[in-house]
CSV table of C-alpha atoms and ligand atoms in Angstrom, one decimal:
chain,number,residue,atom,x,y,z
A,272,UNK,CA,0.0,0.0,0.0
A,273,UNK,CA,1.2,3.8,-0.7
A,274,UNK,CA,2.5,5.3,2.6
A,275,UNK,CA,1.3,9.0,2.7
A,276,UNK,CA,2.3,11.7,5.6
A,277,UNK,CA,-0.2,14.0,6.7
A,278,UNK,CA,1.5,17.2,8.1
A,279,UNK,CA,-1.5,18.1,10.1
A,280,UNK,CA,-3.0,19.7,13.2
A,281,UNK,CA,-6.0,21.0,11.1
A,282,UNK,CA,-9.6,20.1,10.0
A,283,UNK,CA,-8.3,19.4,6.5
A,284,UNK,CA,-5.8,17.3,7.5
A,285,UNK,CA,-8.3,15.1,9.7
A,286,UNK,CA,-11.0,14.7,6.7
A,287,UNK,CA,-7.9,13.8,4.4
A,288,UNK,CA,-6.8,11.1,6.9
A,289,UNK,CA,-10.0,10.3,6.8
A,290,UNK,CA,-10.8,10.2,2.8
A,291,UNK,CA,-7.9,8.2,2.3
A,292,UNK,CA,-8.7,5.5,4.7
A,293,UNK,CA,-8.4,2.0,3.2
A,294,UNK,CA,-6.9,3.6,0.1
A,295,UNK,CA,-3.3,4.2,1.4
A,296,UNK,CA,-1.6,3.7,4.5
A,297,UNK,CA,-1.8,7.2,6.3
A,298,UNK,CA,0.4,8.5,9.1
A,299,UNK,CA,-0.6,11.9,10.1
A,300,UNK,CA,1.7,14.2,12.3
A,301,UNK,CA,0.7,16.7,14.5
A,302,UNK,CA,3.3,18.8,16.4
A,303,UNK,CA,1.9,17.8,20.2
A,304,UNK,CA,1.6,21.2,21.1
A,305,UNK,CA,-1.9,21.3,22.3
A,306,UNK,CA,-3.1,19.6,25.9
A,307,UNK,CA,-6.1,17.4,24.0
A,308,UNK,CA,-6.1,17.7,20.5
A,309,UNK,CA,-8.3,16.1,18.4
A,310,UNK,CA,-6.9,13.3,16.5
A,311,UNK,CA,-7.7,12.0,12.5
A,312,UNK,CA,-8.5,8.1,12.4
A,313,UNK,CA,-5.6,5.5,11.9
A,314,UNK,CA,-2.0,5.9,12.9
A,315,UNK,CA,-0.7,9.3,14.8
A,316,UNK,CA,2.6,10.5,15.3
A,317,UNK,CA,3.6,13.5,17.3
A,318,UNK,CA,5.9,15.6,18.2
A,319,UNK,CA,8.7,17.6,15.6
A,320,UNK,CA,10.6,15.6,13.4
A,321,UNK,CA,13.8,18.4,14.5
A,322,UNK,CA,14.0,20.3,11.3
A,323,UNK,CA,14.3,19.8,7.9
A,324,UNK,CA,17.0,17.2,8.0
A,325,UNK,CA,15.3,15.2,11.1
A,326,UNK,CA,12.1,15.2,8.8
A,327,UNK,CA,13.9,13.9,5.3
A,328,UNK,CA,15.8,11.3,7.4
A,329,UNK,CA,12.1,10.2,8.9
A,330,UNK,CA,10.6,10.2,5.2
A,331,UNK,CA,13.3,7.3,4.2
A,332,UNK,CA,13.1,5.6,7.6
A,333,UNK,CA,9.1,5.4,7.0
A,334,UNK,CA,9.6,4.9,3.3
A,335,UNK,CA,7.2,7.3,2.8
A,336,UNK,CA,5.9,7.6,-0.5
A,337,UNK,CA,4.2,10.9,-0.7
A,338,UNK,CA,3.8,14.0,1.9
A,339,UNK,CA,0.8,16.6,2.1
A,340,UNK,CA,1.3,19.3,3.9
A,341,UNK,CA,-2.1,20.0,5.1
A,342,UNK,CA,-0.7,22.3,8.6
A,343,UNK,CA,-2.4,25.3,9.4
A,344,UNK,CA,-1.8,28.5,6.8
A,345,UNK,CA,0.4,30.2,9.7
A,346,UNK,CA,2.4,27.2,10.1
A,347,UNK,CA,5.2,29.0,7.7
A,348,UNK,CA,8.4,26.4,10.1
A,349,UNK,CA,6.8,23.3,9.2
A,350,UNK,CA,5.8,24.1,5.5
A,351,UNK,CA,9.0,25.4,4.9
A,352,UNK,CA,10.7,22.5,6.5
A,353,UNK,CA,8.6,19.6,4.6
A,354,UNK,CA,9.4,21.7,1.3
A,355,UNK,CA,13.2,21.3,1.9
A,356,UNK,CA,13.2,17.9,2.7
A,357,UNK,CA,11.1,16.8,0.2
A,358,UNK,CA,13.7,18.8,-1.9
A,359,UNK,CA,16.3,16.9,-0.7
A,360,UNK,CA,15.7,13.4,-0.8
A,361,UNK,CA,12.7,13.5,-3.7
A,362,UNK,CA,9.6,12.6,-1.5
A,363,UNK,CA,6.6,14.2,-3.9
A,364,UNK,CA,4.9,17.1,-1.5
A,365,UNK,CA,1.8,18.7,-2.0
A,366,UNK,CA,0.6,21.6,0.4
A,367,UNK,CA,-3.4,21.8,1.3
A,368,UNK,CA,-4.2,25.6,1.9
A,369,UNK,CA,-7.4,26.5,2.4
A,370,UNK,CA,-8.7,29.2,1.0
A,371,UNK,CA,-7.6,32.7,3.3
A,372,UNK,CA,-11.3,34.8,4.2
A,373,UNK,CA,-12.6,37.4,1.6
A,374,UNK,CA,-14.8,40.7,2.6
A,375,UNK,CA,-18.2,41.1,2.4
A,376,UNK,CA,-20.2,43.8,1.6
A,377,UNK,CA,-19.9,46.2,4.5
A,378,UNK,CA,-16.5,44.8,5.6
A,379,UNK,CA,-13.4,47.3,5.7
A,380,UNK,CA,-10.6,44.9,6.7
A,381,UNK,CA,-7.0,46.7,8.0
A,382,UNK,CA,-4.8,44.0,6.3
A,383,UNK,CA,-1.4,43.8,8.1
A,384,UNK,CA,1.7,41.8,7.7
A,385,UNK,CA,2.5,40.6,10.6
A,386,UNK,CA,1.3,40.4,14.7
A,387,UNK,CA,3.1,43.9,15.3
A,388,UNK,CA,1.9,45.3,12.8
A,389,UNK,CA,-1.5,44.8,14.0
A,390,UNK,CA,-0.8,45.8,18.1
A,391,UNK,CA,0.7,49.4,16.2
A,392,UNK,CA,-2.7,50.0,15.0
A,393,UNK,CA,-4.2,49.5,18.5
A,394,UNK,CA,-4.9,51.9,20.7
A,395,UNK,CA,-5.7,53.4,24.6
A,396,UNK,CA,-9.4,52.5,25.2
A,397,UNK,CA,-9.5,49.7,22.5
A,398,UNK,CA,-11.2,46.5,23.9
A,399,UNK,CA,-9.8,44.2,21.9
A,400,UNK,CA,-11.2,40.6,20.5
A,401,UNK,CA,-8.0,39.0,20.3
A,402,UNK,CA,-8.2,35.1,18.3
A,403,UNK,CA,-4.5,35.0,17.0
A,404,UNK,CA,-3.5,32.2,19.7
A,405,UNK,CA,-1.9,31.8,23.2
A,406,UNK,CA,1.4,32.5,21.7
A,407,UNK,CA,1.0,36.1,20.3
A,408,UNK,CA,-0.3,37.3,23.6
A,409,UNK,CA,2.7,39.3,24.7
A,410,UNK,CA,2.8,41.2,21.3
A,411,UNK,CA,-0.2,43.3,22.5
A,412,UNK,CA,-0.2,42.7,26.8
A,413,UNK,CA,2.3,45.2,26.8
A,414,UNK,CA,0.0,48.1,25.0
A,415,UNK,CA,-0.9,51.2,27.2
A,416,UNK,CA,-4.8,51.1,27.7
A,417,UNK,CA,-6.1,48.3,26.0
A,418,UNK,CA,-8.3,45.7,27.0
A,419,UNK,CA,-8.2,42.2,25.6
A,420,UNK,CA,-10.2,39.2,25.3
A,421,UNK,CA,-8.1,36.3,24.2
A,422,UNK,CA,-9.5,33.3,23.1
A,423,UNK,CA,-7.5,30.2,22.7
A,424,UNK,CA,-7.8,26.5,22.9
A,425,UNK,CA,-4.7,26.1,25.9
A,426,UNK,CA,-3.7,28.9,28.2
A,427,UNK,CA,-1.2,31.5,27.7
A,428,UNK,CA,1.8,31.1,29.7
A,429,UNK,CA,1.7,32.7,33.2
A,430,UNK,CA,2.3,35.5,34.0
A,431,UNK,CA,-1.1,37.1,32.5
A,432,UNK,CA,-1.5,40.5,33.2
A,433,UNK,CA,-4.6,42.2,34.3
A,434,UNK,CA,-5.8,44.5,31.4
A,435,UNK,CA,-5.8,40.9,29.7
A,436,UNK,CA,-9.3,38.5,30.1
A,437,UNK,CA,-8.3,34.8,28.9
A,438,UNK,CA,-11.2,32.8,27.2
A,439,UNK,CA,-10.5,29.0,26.7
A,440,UNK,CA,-12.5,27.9,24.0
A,441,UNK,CA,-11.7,26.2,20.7
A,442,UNK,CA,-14.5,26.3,17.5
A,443,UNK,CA,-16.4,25.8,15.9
A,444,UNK,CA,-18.2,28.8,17.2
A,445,UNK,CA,-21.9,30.3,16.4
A,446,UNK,CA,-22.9,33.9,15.2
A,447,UNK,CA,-25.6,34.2,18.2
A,448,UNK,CA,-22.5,32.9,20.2
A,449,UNK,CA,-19.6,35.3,18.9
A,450,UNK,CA,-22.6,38.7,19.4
A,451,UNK,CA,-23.3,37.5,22.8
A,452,UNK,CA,-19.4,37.7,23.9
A,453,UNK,CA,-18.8,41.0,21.8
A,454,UNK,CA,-21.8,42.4,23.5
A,455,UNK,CA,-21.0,41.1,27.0
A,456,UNK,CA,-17.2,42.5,27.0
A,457,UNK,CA,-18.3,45.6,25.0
A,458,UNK,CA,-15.6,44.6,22.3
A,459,UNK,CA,-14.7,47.4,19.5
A,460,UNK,CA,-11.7,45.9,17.9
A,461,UNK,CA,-11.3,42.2,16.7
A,462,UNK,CA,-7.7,41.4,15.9
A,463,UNK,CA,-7.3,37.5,13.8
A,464,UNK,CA,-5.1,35.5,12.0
A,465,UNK,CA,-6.5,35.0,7.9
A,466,UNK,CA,-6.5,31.5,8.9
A,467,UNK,CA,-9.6,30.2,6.8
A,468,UNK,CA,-12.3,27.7,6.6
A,469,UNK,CA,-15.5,27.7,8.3
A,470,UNK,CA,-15.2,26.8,11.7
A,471,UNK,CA,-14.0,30.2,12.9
A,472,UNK,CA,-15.7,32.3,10.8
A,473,UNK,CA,-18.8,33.7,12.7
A,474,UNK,CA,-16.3,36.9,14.3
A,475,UNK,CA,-16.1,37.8,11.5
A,476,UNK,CA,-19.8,37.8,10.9
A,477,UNK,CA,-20.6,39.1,14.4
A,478,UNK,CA,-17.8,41.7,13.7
A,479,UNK,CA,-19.5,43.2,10.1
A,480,UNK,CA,-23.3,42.9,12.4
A,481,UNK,CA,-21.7,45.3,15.2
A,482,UNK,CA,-19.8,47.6,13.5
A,483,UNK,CA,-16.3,46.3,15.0
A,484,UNK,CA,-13.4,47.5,13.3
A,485,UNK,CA,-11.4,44.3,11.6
A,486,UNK,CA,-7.5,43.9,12.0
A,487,UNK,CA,-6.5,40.9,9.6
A,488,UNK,CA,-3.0,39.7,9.8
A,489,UNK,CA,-2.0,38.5,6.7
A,490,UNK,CA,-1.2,34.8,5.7
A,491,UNK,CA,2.7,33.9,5.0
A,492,UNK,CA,3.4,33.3,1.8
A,493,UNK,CA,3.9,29.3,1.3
A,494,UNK,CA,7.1,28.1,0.2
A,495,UNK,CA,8.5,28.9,-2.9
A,496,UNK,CA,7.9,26.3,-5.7
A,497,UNK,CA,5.8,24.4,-4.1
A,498,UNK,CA,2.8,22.4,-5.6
A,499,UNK,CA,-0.6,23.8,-3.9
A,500,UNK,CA,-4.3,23.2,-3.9
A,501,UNK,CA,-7.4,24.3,-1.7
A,502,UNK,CA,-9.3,21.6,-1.7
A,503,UNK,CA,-9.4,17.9,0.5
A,504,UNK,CA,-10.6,16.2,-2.6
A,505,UNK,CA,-8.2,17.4,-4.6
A,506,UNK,CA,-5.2,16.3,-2.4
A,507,UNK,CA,-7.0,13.1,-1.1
A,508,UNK,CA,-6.5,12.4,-5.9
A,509,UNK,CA,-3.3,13.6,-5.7
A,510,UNK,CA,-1.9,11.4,-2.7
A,511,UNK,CA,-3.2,7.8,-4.1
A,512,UNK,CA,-1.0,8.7,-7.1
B,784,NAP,P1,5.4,26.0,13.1
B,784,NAP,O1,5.8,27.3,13.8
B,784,NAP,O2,5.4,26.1,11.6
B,784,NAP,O3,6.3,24.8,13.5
B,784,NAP,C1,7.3,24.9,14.5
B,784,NAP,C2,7.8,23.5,14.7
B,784,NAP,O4,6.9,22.6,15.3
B,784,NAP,C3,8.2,22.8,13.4
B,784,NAP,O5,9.5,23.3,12.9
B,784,NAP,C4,8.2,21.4,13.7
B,784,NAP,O6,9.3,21.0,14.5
B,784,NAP,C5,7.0,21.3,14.7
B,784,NAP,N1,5.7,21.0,14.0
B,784,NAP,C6,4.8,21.9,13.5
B,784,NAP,N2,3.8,21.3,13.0
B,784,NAP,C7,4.0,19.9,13.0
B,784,NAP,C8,3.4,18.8,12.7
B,784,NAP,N3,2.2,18.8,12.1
B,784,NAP,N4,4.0,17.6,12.9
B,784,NAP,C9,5.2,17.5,13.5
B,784,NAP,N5,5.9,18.6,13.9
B,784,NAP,C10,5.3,19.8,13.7
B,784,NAP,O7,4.0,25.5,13.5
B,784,NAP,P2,2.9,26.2,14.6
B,784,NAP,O8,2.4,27.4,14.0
B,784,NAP,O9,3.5,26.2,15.9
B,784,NAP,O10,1.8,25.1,14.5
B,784,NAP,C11,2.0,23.8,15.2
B,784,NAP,C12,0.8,22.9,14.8
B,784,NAP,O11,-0.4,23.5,15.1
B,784,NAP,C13,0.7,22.6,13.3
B,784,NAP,O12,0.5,21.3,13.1
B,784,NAP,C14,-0.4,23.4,12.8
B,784,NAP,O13,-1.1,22.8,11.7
B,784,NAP,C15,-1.3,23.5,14.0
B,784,NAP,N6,-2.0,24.8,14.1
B,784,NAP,C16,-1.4,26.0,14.0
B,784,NAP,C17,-2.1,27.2,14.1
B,784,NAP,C18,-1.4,28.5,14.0
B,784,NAP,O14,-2.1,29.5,14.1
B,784,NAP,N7,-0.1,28.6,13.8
B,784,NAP,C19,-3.5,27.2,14.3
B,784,NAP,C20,-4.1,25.9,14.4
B,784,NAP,C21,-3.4,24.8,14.3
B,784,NAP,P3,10.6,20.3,13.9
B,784,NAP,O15,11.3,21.4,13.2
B,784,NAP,O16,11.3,19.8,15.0
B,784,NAP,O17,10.1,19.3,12.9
């Protein structure tokens, strides 16, 4: 049977394990970051593979025969990394990127490049909707006079300061949902990550229903060269060869 590698830790990657069940013989990956995550069917590795190197030398070890890299849009390490060593020792890759959000009518995104770039265009007296995950927290705890609301599936690490309320939570999450929390914590600002896909994409729903100005950072660009598509389907063809 073909031996794929699912780079995962995303809703994608779980309905692609799943698709090609009984077609191939899947391992998926996930990076074993998060307390309880939630796992694709068959077999499950975690945990880095240490860099491109540690990865290519994995690939052989497993004779793996082809590797979709189906990890979350702002997962720029571990794209990069599975582009190198598929470029090293000739495992095919293919990256899975869903499709980043687009405006509606009535939207005014502030696109930005990066997480500072987006605490620069904060402000004292902002109350702040913060989804861009635990790790990001300290780019915007240390601004004068905001307030934040951060929601994210673990906790931040301690210290968290006071001007900061932590929400654990993790999506899918519902438009009555998202207006009842904007409303309760008298949000203004919501600050995200383009990540995609459906499961998060009520804020941004709630955000266009309340009038909430919208600070999107920007996806990285994916690896140079590298062969992509946006659709499970698509990559679930491509990996039984
Ligand atoms: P990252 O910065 O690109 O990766 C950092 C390191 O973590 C990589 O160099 C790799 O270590 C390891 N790693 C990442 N994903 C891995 C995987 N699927 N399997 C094995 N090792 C992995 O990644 P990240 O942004 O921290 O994301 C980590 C995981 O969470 C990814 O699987 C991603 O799909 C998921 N996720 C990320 C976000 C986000 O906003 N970034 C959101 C939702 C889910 P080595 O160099 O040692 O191989």
């Amino acid at each position: 049977m073909r031996r794929v590698l699912i780079l995962g830790g995303t809703a994608e990657a779980r309905a692609l394990a799943a698709e090609l069940l009984g077609h191939c013989h899947v391992v998926s990956s996930l990076a074993g970051r998060v307390t309880n995550p939630r796992l694709p069917v068959g077999e499950v590795r975690e945990g880095g593979f240490g860099g491109p190197d540690g990865l290519a030398a994995w690939l052989a070890a497993e004779r793996i025969d082809a590797m979709v890299d189906a990890t979350h849009p702002f997962a720029a390490r571990m794209s990069a990394s599975a582009a190198e060593a598929s470029a090293t020792n000739g495992v095919p890759l293919l990256t899975l990127r869903r499709p980043g959000w687009r405006e509606g009518p009535g939207d005014a995104w502030e696109r930005v490049g990066s997480l500072r770039a987006a605490a620069d265009l904060l402000g004292h007296g902002d109350r702040v909707f913060l989804t861009t995950g635990r790790r990001s927290l300290p780019v915007f705890t240390v601004l004068p006079g905001v307030w934040l609301l951060a929601r994210s599936v673990d906790p931040p690490d301690p210290p968290v300061p006071g001007n900061v309320h932590v929400l654990l939570d993790r999506g899918p999450y519902t438009l009555e949902g998202e207006l009842a929390l904007i409303r309760e914590h008298r949000l203004d600002v919501l600050v995200t990550k383009d990540s995609g896909g459906s499961m998060t994409t009520a804020k941004l729903l709630a955000a266009r229903e309340l009038g909430l100005r919208v600070i999107m950072v920007d996806r990285p660009p994916p690896p140079a060269g590298v062969r992509l598509v946006e659709s499970v389907a698509e990559a679930a063809v491509w990996a039984q060869g």
